[in-house]
Short mmCIF file of C-alpha atoms in Angstrom, two decimals:
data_model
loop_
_atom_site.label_atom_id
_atom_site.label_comp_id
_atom_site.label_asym_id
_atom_site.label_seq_id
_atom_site.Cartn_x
_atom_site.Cartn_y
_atom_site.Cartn_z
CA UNK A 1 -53.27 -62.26 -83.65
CA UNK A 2 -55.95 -63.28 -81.19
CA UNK A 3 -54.83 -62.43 -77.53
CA UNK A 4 -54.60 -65.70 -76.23
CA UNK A 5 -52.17 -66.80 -79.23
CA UNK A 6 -50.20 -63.16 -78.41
CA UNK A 7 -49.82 -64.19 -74.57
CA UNK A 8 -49.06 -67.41 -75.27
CA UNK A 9 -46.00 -66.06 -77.27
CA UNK A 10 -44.89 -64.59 -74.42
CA UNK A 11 -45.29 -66.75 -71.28
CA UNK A 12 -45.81 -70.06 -72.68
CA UNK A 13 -41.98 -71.00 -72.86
CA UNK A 14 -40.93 -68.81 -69.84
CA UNK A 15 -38.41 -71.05 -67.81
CA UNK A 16 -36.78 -71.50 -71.39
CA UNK A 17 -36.85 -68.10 -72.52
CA UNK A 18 -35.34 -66.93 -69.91
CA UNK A 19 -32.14 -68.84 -69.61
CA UNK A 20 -32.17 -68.94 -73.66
CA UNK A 21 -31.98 -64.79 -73.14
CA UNK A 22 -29.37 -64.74 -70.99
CA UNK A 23 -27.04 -67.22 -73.63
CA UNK A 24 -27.59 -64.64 -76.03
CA UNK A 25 -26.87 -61.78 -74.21
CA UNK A 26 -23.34 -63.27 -73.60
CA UNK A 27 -23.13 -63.78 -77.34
CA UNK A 28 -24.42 -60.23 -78.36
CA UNK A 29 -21.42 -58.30 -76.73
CA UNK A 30 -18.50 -59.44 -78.66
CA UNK A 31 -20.99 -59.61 -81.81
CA UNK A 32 -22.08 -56.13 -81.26
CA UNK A 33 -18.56 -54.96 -80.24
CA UNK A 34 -17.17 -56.13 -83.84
CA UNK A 35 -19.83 -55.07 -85.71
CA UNK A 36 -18.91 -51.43 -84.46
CA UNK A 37 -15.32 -51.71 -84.83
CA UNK A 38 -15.98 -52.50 -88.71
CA UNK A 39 -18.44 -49.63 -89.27
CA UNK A 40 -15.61 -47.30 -87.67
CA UNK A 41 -18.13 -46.28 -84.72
CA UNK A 42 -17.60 -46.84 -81.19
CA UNK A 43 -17.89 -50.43 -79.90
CA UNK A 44 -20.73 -48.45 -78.00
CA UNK A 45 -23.16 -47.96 -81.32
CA UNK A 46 -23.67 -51.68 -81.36
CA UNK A 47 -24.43 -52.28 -78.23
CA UNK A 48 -26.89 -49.90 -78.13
CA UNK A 49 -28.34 -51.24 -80.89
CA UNK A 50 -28.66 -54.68 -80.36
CA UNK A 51 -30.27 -53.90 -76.83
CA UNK A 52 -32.51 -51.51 -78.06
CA UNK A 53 -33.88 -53.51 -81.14
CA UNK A 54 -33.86 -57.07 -79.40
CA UNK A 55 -36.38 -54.61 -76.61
CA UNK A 56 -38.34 -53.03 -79.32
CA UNK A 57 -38.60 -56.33 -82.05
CA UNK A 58 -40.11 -58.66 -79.15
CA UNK A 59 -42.65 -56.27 -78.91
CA UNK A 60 -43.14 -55.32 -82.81
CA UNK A 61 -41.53 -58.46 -84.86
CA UNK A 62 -43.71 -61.70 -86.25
CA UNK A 63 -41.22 -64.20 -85.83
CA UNK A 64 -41.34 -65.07 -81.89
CA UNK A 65 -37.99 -66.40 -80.58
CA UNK A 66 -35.65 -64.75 -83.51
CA UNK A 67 -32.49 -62.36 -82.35
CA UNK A 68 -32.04 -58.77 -84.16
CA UNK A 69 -29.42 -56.82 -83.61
CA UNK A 70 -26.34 -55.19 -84.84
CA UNK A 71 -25.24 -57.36 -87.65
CA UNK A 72 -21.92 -57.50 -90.13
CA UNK A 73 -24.21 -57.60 -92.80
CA UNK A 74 -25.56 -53.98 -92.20
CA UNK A 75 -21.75 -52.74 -90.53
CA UNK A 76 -20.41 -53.34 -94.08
CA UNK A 77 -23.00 -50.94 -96.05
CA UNK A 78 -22.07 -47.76 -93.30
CA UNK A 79 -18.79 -48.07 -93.60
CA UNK A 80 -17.89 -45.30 -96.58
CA UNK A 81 -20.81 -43.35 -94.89
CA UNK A 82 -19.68 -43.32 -91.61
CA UNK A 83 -15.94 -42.82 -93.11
CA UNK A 84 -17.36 -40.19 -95.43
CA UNK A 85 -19.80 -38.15 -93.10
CA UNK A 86 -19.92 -39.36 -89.63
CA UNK A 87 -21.39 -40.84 -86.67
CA UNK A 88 -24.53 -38.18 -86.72
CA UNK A 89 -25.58 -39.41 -90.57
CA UNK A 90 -24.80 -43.08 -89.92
CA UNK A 91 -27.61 -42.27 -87.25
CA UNK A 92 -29.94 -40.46 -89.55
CA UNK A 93 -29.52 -43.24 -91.98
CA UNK A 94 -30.50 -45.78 -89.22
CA UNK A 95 -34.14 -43.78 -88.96
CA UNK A 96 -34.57 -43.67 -92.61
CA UNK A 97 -33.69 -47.02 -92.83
CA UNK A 98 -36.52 -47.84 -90.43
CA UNK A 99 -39.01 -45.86 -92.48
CA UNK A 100 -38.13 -47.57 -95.47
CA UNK A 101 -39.10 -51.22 -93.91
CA UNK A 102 -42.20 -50.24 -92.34
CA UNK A 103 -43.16 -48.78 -95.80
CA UNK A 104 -42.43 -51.99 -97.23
CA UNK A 105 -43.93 -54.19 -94.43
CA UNK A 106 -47.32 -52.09 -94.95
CA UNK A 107 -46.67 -52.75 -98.87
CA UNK A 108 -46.68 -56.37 -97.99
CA UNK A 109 -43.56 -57.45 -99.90
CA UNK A 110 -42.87 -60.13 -97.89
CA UNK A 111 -44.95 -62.01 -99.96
CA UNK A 112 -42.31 -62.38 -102.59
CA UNK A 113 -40.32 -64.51 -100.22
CA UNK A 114 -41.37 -67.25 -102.54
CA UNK A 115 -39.64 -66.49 -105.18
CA UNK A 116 -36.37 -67.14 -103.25
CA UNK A 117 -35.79 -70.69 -104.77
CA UNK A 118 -35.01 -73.70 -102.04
CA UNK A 119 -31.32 -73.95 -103.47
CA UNK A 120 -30.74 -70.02 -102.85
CA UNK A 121 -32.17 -70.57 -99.25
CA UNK A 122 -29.75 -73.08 -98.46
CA UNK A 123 -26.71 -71.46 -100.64
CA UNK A 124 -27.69 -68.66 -97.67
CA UNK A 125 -27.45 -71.01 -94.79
CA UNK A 126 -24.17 -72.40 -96.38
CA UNK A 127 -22.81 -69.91 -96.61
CA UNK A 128 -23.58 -67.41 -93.56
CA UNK A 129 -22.32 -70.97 -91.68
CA UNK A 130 -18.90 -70.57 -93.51
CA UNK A 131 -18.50 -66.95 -92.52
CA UNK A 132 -19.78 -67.25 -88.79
CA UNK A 133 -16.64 -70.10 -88.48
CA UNK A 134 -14.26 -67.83 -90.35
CA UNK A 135 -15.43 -64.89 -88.30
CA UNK A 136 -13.91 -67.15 -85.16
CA UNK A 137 -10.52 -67.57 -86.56
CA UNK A 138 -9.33 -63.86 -85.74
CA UNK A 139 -9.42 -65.09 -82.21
CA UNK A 140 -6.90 -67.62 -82.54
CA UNK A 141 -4.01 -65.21 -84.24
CA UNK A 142 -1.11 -64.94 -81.78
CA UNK A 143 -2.73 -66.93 -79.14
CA UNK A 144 -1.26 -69.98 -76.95
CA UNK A 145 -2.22 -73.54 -77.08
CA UNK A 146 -4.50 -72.61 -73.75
CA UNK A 147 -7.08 -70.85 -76.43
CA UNK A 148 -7.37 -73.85 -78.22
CA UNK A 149 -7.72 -76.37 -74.91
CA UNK A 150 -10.45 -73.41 -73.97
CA UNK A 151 -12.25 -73.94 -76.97
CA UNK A 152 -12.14 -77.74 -77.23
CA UNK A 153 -13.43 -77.34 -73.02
CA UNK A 154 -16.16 -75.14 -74.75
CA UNK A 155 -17.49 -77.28 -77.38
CA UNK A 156 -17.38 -80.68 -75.17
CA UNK A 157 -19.32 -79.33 -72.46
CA UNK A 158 -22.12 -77.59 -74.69
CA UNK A 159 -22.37 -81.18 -76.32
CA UNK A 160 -21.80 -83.35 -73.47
CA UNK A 161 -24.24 -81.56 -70.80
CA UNK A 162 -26.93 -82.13 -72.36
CA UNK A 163 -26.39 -85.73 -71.24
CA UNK A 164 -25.74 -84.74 -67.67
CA UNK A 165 -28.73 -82.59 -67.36
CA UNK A 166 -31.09 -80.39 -70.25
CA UNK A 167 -32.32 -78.20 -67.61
CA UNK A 168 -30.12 -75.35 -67.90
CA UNK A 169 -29.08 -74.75 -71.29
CA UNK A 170 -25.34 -75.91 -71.89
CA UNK A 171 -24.16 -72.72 -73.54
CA UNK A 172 -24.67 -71.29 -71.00
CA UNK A 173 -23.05 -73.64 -68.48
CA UNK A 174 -20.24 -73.60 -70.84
CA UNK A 175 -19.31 -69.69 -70.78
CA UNK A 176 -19.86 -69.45 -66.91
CA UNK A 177 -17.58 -72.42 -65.75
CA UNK A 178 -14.59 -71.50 -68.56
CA UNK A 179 -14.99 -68.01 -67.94
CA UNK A 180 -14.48 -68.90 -64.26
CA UNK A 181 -11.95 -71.21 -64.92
CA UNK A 182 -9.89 -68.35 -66.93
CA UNK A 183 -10.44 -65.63 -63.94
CA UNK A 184 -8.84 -68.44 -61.58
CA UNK A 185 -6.24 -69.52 -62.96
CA UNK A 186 -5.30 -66.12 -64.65
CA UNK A 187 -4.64 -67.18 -68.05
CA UNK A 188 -3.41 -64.55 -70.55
CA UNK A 189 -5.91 -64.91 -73.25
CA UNK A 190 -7.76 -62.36 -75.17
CA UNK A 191 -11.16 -61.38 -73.66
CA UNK A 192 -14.21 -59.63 -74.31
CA UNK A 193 -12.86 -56.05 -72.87
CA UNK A 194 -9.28 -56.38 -75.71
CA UNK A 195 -12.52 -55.99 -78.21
CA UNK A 196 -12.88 -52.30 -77.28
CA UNK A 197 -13.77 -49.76 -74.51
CA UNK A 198 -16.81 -50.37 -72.96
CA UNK A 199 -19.19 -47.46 -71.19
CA UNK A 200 -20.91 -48.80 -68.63
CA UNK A 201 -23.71 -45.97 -69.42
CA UNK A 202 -27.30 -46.56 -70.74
CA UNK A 203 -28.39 -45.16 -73.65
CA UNK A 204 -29.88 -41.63 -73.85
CA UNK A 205 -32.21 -40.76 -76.46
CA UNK A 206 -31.09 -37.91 -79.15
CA UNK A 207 -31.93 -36.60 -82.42
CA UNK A 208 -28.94 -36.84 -84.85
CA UNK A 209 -27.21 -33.43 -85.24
CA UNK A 210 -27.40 -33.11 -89.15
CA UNK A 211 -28.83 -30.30 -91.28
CA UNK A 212 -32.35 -31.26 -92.25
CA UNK A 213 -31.91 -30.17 -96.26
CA UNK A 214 -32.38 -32.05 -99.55
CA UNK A 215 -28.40 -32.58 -99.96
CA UNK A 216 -28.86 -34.80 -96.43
CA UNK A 217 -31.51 -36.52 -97.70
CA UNK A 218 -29.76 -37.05 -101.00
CA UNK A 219 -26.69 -38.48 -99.30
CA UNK A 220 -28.44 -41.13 -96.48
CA UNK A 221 -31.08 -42.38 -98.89
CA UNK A 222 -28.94 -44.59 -101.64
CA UNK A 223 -27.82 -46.31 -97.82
CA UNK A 224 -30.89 -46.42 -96.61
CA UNK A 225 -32.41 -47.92 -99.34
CA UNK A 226 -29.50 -50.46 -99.32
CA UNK A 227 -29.74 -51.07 -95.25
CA UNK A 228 -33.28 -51.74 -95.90
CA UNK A 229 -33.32 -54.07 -98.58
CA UNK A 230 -30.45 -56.20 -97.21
CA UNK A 231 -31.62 -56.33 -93.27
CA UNK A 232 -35.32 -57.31 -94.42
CA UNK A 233 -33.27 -59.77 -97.00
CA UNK A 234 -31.72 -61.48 -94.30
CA UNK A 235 -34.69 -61.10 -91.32
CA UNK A 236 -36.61 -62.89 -93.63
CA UNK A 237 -34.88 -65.71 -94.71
CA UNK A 238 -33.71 -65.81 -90.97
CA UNK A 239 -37.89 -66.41 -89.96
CA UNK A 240 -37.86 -68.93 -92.53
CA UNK A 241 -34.71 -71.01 -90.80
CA UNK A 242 -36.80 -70.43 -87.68
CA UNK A 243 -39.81 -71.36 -88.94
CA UNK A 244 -38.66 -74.67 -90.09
CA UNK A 245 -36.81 -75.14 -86.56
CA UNK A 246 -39.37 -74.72 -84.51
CA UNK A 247 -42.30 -76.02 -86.80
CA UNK A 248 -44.06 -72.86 -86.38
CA UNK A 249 -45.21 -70.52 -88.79
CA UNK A 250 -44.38 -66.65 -88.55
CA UNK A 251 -46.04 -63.01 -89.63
CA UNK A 252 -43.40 -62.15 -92.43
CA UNK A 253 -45.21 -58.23 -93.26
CA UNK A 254 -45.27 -58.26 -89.47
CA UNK A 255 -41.59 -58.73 -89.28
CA UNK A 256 -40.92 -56.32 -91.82
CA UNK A 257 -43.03 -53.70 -90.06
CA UNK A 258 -41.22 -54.34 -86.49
CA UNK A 259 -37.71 -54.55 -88.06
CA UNK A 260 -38.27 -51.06 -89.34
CA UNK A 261 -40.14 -49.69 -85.97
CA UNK A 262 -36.56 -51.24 -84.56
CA UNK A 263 -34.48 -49.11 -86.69
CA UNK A 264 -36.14 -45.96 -86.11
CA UNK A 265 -35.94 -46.13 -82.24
CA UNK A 266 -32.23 -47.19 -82.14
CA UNK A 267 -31.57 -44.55 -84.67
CA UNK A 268 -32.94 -41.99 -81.76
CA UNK A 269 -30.85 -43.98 -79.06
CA UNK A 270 -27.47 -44.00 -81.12
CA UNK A 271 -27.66 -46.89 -82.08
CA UNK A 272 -26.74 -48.67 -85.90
CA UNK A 273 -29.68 -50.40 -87.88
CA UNK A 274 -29.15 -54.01 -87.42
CA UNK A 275 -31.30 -56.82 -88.45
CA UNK A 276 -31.94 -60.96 -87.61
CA UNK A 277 -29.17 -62.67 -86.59
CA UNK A 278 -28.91 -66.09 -87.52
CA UNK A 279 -26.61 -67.36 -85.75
CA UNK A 280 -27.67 -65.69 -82.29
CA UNK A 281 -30.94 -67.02 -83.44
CA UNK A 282 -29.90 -70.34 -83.66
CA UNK A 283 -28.66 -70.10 -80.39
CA UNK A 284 -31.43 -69.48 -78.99
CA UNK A 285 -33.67 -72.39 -80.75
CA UNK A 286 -30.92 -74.77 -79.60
CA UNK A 287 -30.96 -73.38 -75.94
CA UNK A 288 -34.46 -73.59 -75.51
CA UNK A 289 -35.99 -70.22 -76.62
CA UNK A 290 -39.17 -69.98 -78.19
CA UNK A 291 -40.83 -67.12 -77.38
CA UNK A 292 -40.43 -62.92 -77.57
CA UNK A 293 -39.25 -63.12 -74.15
CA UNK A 294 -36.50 -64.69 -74.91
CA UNK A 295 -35.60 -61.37 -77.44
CA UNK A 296 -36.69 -58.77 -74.55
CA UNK A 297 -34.52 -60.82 -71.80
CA UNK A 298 -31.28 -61.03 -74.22
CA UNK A 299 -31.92 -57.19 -74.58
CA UNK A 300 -32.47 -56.01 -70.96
CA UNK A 301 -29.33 -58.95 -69.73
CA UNK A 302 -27.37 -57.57 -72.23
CA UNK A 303 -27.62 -53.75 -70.79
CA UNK A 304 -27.44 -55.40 -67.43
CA UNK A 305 -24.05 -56.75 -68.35
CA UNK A 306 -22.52 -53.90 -69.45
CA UNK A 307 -24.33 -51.36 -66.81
CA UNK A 308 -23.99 -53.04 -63.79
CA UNK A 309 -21.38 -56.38 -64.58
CA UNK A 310 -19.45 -54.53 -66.71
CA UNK A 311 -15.87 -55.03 -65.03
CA UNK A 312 -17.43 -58.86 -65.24
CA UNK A 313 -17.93 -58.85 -69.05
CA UNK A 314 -14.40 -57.80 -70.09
CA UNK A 315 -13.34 -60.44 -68.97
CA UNK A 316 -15.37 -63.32 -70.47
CA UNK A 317 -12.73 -64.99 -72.67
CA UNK A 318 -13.14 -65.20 -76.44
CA UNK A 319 -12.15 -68.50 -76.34
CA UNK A 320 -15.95 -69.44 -74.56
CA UNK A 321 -17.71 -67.15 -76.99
CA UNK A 322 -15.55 -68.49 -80.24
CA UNK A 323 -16.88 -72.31 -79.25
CA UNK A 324 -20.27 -70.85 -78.90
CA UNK A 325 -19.99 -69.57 -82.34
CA UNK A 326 -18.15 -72.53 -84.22
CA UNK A 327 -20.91 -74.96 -82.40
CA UNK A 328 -23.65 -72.25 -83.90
CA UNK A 329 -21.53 -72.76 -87.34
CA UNK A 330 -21.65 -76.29 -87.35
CA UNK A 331 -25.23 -76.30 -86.80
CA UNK A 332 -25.71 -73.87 -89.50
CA UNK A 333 -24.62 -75.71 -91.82
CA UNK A 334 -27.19 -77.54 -93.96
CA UNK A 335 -24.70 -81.25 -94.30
CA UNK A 336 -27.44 -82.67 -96.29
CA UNK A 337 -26.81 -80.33 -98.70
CA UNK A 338 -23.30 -81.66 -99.04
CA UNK A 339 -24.54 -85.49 -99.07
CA UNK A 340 -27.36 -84.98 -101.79
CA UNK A 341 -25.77 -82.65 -104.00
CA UNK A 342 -24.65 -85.51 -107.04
CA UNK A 343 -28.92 -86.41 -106.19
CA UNK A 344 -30.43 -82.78 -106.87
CA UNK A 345 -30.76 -81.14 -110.75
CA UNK A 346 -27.29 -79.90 -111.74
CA UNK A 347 -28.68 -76.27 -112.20
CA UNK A 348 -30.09 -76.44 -108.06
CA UNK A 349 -26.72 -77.69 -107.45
CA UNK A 350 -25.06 -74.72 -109.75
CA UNK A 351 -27.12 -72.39 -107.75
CA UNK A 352 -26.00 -73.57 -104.25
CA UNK A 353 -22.68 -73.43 -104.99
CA UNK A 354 -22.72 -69.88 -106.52
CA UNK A 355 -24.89 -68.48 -103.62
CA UNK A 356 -22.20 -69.45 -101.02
CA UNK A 357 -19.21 -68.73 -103.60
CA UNK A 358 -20.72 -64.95 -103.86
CA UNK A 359 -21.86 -64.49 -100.33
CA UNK A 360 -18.30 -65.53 -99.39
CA UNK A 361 -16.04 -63.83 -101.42
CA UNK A 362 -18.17 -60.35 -100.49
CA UNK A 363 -19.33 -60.79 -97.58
CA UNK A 364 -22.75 -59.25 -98.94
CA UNK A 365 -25.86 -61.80 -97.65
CA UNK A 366 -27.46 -59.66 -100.43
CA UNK A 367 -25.12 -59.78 -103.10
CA UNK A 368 -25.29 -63.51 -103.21
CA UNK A 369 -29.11 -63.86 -102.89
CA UNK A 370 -29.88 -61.97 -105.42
CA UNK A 371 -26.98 -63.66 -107.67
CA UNK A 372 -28.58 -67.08 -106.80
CA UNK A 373 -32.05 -65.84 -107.55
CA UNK A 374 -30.84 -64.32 -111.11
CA UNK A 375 -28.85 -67.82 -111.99
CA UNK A 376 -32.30 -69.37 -111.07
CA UNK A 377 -34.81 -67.56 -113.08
CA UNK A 378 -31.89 -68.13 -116.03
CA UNK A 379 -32.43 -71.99 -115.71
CA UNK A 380 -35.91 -71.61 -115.15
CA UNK A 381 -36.40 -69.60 -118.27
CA UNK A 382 -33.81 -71.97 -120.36
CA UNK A 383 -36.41 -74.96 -119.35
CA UNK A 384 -39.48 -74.14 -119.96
CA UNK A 385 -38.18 -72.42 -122.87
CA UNK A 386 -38.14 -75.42 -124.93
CA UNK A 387 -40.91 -75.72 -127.66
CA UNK A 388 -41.96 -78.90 -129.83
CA UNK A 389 -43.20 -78.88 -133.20
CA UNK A 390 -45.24 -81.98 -134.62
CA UNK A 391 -46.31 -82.13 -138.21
CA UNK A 392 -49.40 -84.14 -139.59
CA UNK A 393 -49.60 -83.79 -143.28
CA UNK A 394 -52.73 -84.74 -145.19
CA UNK A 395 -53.05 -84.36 -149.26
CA UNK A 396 -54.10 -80.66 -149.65
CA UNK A 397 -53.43 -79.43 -145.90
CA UNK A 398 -50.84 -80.15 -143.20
CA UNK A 399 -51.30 -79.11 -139.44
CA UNK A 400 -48.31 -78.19 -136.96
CA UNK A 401 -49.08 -78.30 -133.58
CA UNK A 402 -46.93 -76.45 -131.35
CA UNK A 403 -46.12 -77.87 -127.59
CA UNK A 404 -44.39 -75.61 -125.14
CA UNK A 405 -44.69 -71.86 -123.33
CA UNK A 406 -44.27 -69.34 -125.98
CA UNK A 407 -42.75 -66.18 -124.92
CA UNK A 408 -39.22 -64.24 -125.43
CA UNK A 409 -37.10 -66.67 -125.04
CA UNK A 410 -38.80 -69.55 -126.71
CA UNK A 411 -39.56 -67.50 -129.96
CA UNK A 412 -36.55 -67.39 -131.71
CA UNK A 413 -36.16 -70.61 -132.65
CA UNK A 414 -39.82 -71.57 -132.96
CA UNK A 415 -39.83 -69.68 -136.30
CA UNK A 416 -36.64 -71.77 -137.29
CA UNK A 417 -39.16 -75.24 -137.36
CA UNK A 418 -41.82 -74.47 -140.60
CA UNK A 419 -41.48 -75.27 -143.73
CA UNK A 420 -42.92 -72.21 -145.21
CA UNK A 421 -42.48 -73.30 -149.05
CA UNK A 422 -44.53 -76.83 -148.30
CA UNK A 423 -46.61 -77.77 -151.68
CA UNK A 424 -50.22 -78.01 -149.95
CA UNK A 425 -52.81 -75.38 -150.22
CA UNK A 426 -54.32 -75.09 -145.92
CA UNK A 427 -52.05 -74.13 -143.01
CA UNK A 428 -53.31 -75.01 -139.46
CA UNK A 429 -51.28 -74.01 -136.96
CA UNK A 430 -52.81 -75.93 -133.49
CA UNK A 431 -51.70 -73.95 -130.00
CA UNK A 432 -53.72 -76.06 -128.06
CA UNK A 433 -50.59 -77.40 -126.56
CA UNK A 434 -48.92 -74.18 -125.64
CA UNK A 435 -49.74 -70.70 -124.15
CA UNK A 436 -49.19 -67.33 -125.54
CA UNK A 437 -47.42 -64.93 -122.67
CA UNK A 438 -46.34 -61.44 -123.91
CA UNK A 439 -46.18 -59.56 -127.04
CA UNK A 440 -42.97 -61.38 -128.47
CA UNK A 441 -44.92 -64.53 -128.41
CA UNK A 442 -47.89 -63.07 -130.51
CA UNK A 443 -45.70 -61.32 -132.97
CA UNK A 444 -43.58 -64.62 -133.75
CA UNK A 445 -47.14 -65.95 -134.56
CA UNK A 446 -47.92 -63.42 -136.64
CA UNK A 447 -44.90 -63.66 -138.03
CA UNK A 448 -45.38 -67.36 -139.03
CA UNK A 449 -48.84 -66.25 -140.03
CA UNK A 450 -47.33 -63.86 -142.44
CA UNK A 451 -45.27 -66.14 -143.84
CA UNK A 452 -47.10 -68.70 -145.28
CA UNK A 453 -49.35 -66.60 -146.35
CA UNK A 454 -46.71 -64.77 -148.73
CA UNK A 455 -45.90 -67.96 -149.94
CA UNK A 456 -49.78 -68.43 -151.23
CA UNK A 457 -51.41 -70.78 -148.18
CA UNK A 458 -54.53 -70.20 -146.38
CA UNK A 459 -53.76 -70.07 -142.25
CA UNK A 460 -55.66 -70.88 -139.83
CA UNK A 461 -54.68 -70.62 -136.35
CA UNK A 462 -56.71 -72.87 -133.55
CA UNK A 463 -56.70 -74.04 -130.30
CA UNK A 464 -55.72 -70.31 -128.68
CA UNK A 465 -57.35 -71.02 -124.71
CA UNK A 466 -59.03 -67.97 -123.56
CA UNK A 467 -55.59 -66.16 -122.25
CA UNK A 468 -53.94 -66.63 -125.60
CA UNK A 469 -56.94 -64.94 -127.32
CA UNK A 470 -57.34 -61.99 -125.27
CA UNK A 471 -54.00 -61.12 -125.14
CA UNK A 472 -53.51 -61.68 -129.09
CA UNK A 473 -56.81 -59.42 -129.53
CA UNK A 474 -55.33 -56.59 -127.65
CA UNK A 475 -51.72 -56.76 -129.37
CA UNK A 476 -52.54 -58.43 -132.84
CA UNK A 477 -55.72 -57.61 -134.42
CA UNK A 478 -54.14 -59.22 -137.41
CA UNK A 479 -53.91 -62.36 -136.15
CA UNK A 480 -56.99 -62.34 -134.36
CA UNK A 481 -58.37 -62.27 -138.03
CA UNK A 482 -56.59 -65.56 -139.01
#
């Protein structure tokens, strides 16, 4: 990245950055606090780590103007660790986790983003849409009708400001005036501090109090391993959204490399591994952030908050943050999707569906990507596994010529379509239509091959492009022959 490109990341969106940041920040705390709470740490953990990697990934990441923090996704793979071992080794694990991405960002496997079909992406988006509006729904248990006039308050004037005014974002507009409101007119709602205790203390850094032995090792490395495949999972697909949001294109290895950095540092400030947030990201798109200072002023506001306005922040209403949130679902939510699914193939459709079904019912981003990407390659595999036969008999001779990918799956019942006890005396089997991929595919040739030639006709097989003969020299010197 050429200097001018990296300061222009920076300061070229400052006015919106800024006020973007501070939206976030708001949005961070109760995010953070629950994130905690279902790890089993203290609501302290998350905080820490969503200030310390939103600081550390707008210096590191390659995705300018995306949130990472503490995030549900990673809370739910600590919890039997934490429950099994401890604050100390969900802090160890954090580090490792780190180590892991940065491995893999050097590896460059970013690159097989693309292999993450379009249906899967948006079965992700679906679905992360439907959990961040269920998420909201806690908030409502046991609560008055003022909640839900709160809310309704929220969501008109983040929708209806805009029209008044687009200079200060309207998220942000909305918390301040209903959390005034609330503090006024003393409602008795829940707020941010009924989440859990907060410290008003800054982080300190540390080095986790474990024993530094194999057995350790052994124990925070299947979690690790996990933490790092499923925050990189979702940080990536999370630059994607972005990407296509802002039009701008974004350094995925990059991203992998800075997500891990982030890990390692929070890990020495007792803080959780987190990853993108999508829906803190979205905020920030739709409040005008665009650049890494927008990340590094949600970070810093957010310590500010609980430092210095701490006896401030518990008392933000959840009713202001839950209309945040539902107006992040609702723009989350791909409603093409819903309007052009009888238009797309049924299997993209199929795929959609089971990505959000899956991601749903486990709350496991990863889980469900990698159940969408499996259905995928099936029908991908079922279609081009179709082959074609065509015969062309002549009075001594006949020639098949075979149309279609041969390979595993499209072998079996190729062999099904000769007639092997034909009365003519020359075989020529034509592959100038197809392609021969793997060693299944060359033996059912041979195969064929063998055939007709223990039923007394000469074979001869043409049309092999230059692939198709090297790889049928180097497995079948046989066939090669014929």
């Amino acid at each position: 990245m050429s200097q001018s490109t990296y300061r222009e990341s920076w300061f070229g969106n400052t006015k919106g950055d800024l006020l973007s940041g501070l939206v976030v920040a708001l949005a961070l705390i109760p995010e953070a606090i629950a994130f905690s709470i279902i790890a089993g740490v203290d609501p302290m953990v998350g905080l820490y780590a969503s200030f310390t990697i939103a600081v550390t990934i707008s210096f590191v990441g390659g995705r300018p103007g995306m949130i990472s923090a503490a995030t549900g996704a990673m809370a739910l793979v600590f919890i039997d660790l934490v429950a099994n071992h401890g604050l100390q080794y969900l802090l160890a694990a954090s580090i490792l986790t780190g180590i892991i991405q940065v491995i893999f960002g050097l590896l460059k496997l970013a690159r097989y983003m693309k292999f993450i079909p379009r249906s899967v992406m948006v079965g992700f988006v679906n679905a992360l849409a439907i959990l961040i509006f269920t998420s909201q729904l806690e908030h409502f248990v046991d609560e008055t009708w003022v909640m839900y006039v709160l809310v309704v308050v929220t969501l008109a004037l983040i929708y209806l400001f805009p029209y008044v005014t687009k200079a200060v974002p309207s998220t942000l507009v909305a918390i301040v005036l209903v959390t005034f409101v609330t503090i006024m007119m003393n409602f008795d709602i829940r707020a941010v501090g009924d989440m859990g205790t907060i410290s008003q203390t800054l982080p300190i850094f540390l080095i986790p109090n474990i024993p530094l032995t194999l057995e350790t090792l052994m124990i925070i490395f299947p979690y690790a391993v996990a933490l790092a495949i499923v925050g990189l999972l979702e940080s990536l697909l999370t630059a994607s959204i972005v990407d296509d949001s802002t039009e701008t294109s974004s350094d995925k290895n990059r991203e992998s490399r800075g997500q891990g950095i982030a890990n390692i540092i929070t890990g020495f400030f007792g803080g959780m591994a987190g990853c993108a947030m999508i829906g803190q990201s979205i905020i920030n798109i739709k409040s005008g952030g665009r650049g890494r200072l927008s990340s590094l002023v949600a970070g810093v506001f957010l310590m500010f908050l609980i430092v210095v306005l701490g006896d401030i922040v518990v008392q933000i209403p959840m009713a202001a943050l839950a209309g945040v949130m539902i107006m992040v679902a609702v723009s989350t939510f791909d409603w093409n999707s819903i309007r052009t699914i009888h238009l797309v193939p049924r299997t993209d459709a199929a795929v959609m569906v089971i990505t959000v079904l899956t991601v749903v019912l486990t709350h496991n981003l990863a889980i469900g990507v990698f159940a969408g990407i499996i259905l995928s390659s099936v029908f991908f595999v079922s279609k081009i596994s179709r082959v074609r036969v065509e015969e062309e008999r002549k009075e001594d001779s006949i020639r098949y010529s075979i149309y279609g990918e041969l390979f595993f799956a499209s072998v079996t019942e190729l062999l099904d379509q000769f007639q092997y006890d034909v009365d003519v005396e020359e075989v020529e089997i034509n592959l100038s239509g197809s392609h021969i991929w793997d060693d299944s595919a060359v033996a059912a040739v041979d195969k064929i091959v063998s055939k007709f030639e223990s039923n007394g006709k000469k074979v001869n097989v043409t049309g092999l492009n230059e692939d198709s003969t090297e790889l049928v020299e180097k497995l079948a010197n046989k066939l090669g022959s014929h």
